[in-house]
Amino acid sequence: MLFALQCTDKSGALQLRLDTRPDHVAYLNDLNAKGILKMAGPFLGEDGKPTGSLVILKAETIDEARALAEADPYAKAGLFSNVEIKAFNWVFNNPEA
């Protein structure tokens, strides 16, 4: 099953995001190599700077998806003010369909 993680950065946390980004990217690269990560990228504010993240991953249960989300270096660093996790059905342009 796929899950969408909609993560909102804390206000004024851009530097924390930038400082933590190498570890975050390494974590996502590892999930990608394991076939867990389906897509990911930042939400952008009007100024073009990141304000959050969208991560879509494959997990058996929402609890597994939550554990993967909590293991992300961004989450561990306290970057997010909110993380919403929802089951996701990738209908259009799914390369695996």
PDB file of C-alpha atoms in Angstrom, residues 2-83:
ATOM      1  CA  LEU A   2       1.154   3.540  -0.674  1.00  0.00           C
ATOM      2  CA  PHE A   3       1.110   6.323   1.893  1.00  0.00           C
ATOM      3  CA  ALA A   4       1.493  10.060   1.340  1.00  0.00           C
ATOM      4  CA  LEU A   5       3.348  12.000   4.010  1.00  0.00           C
ATOM      5  CA  GLN A   6       2.492  15.692   3.940  1.00  0.00           C
ATOM      6  CA  CYS A   7       5.031  17.435   6.155  1.00  0.00           C
ATOM      7  CA  THR A   8       4.876  21.112   7.103  1.00  0.00           C
ATOM      8  CA  ASP A   9       8.039  22.884   8.239  1.00  0.00           C
ATOM      9  CA  LYS A  10       8.080  24.956  11.397  1.00  0.00           C
ATOM     10  CA  SER A  11       8.127  28.675  10.733  1.00  0.00           C
ATOM     11  CA  GLY A  12      11.660  30.052  10.431  1.00  0.00           C
ATOM     12  CA  ALA A  13      13.245  26.585  10.120  1.00  0.00           C
ATOM     13  CA  LEU A  14      14.867  26.963   6.699  1.00  0.00           C
ATOM     14  CA  GLN A  15      18.406  26.800   8.103  1.00  0.00           C
ATOM     15  CA  LEU A  16      17.561  23.625  10.036  1.00  0.00           C
ATOM     16  CA  ARG A  17      16.257  22.119   6.771  1.00  0.00           C
ATOM     17  CA  LEU A  18      19.422  23.096   4.916  1.00  0.00           C
ATOM     18  CA  ASP A  19      21.704  21.788   7.676  1.00  0.00           C
ATOM     19  CA  THR A  20      19.866  18.461   7.875  1.00  0.00           C
ATOM     20  CA  ARG A  21      19.362  17.970   4.126  1.00  0.00           C
ATOM     21  CA  PRO A  22      22.417  15.728   3.457  1.00  0.00           C
ATOM     22  CA  ASP A  23      21.260  13.198   6.076  1.00  0.00           C
ATOM     23  CA  HIS A  24      17.654  13.435   4.828  1.00  0.00           C
ATOM     24  CA  VAL A  25      18.738  12.777   1.224  1.00  0.00           C
ATOM     25  CA  ALA A  26      20.875   9.817   2.331  1.00  0.00           C
ATOM     26  CA  TYR A  27      17.877   8.397   4.212  1.00  0.00           C
ATOM     27  CA  LEU A  28      15.630   8.765   1.154  1.00  0.00           C
ATOM     28  CA  ASN A  29      18.312   7.248  -1.089  1.00  0.00           C
ATOM     29  CA  ASP A  30      18.372   4.209   1.203  1.00  0.00           C
ATOM     30  CA  LEU A  31      14.569   3.894   1.099  1.00  0.00           C
ATOM     31  CA  ASN A  32      14.718   4.248  -2.677  1.00  0.00           C
ATOM     32  CA  ALA A  33      17.310   1.469  -2.983  1.00  0.00           C
ATOM     33  CA  LYS A  34      15.006  -0.785  -0.942  1.00  0.00           C
ATOM     34  CA  GLY A  35      12.010  -0.011  -3.206  1.00  0.00           C
ATOM     35  CA  ILE A  36      10.137   1.779  -0.414  1.00  0.00           C
ATOM     36  CA  LEU A  37      10.343   5.369  -1.701  1.00  0.00           C
ATOM     37  CA  LYS A  38       8.086   6.113  -4.659  1.00  0.00           C
ATOM     38  CA  MET A  39       8.546   9.889  -4.930  1.00  0.00           C
ATOM     39  CA  ALA A  40       9.487  12.864  -2.804  1.00  0.00           C
ATOM     40  CA  GLY A  41      10.127  16.568  -2.955  1.00  0.00           C
ATOM     41  CA  PRO A  42       9.645  19.874  -1.158  1.00  0.00           C
ATOM     42  CA  PHE A  43       6.659  22.176  -1.120  1.00  0.00           C
ATOM     43  CA  LEU A  44       7.716  25.708  -2.056  1.00  0.00           C
ATOM     44  CA  GLY A  45       6.558  29.048  -0.717  1.00  0.00           C
ATOM     45  CA  GLU A  46       5.901  32.116  -2.839  1.00  0.00           C
ATOM     46  CA  ASP A  47       9.582  33.004  -2.486  1.00  0.00           C
ATOM     47  CA  GLY A  48      10.568  29.637  -3.980  1.00  0.00           C
ATOM     48  CA  LYS A  49      12.040  28.361  -0.703  1.00  0.00           C
ATOM     49  CA  PRO A  50      11.021  25.016   0.830  1.00  0.00           C
ATOM     50  CA  THR A  51       8.135  25.060   3.314  1.00  0.00           C
ATOM     51  CA  GLY A  52       7.560  21.334   3.755  1.00  0.00           C
ATOM     52  CA  SER A  53       7.785  17.967   2.063  1.00  0.00           C
ATOM     53  CA  LEU A  54       5.679  15.438   0.201  1.00  0.00           C
ATOM     54  CA  VAL A  55       6.926  11.863   0.487  1.00  0.00           C
ATOM     55  CA  ILE A  56       5.123   8.892  -1.008  1.00  0.00           C
ATOM     56  CA  LEU A  57       6.277   5.514   0.182  1.00  0.00           C
ATOM     57  CA  LYS A  58       5.275   1.885   0.184  1.00  0.00           C
ATOM     58  CA  ALA A  59       4.444   0.265   3.516  1.00  0.00           C
ATOM     59  CA  GLU A  60       2.299  -2.597   4.777  1.00  0.00           C
ATOM     60  CA  THR A  61       0.455  -0.506   7.384  1.00  0.00           C
ATOM     61  CA  ILE A  62       0.019   3.094   8.451  1.00  0.00           C
ATOM     62  CA  ASP A  63       2.043   2.262  11.581  1.00  0.00           C
ATOM     63  CA  GLU A  64       4.950   1.173   9.387  1.00  0.00           C
ATOM     64  CA  ALA A  65       4.603   4.376   7.352  1.00  0.00           C
ATOM     65  CA  ARG A  66       4.584   6.394  10.577  1.00  0.00           C
ATOM     66  CA  ALA A  67       7.752   4.655  11.775  1.00  0.00           C
ATOM     67  CA  LEU A  68       9.472   5.428   8.469  1.00  0.00           C
ATOM     68  CA  ALA A  69       8.375   9.064   8.759  1.00  0.00           C
ATOM     69  CA  GLU A  70       9.659   9.333  12.322  1.00  0.00           C
ATOM     70  CA  ALA A  71      13.042   7.877  11.289  1.00  0.00           C
ATOM     71  CA  ASP A  72      13.601  10.635   8.716  1.00  0.00           C
ATOM     72  CA  PRO A  73      16.441  12.940   9.818  1.00  0.00           C
ATOM     73  CA  TYR A  74      14.193  15.959   9.188  1.00  0.00           C
ATOM     74  CA  ALA A  75      11.656  14.596  11.683  1.00  0.00           C
ATOM     75  CA  LYS A  76      14.370  13.668  14.181  1.00  0.00           C
ATOM     76  CA  ALA A  77      15.784  17.205  13.954  1.00  0.00           C
ATOM     77  CA  GLY A  78      12.373  18.695  14.759  1.00  0.00           C
ATOM     78  CA  LEU A  79      11.911  20.398  11.377  1.00  0.00           C
ATOM     79  CA  PHE A  80       8.201  19.694  11.016  1.00  0.00           C
ATOM     80  CA  SER A  81       5.328  21.400  12.794  1.00  0.00           C
ATOM     81  CA  ASN A  82       2.934  18.797  11.416  1.00  0.00           C
ATOM     82  CA  VAL A  83       3.057  15.484   9.559  1.00  0.00           C
TER      83      VAL A  83
END
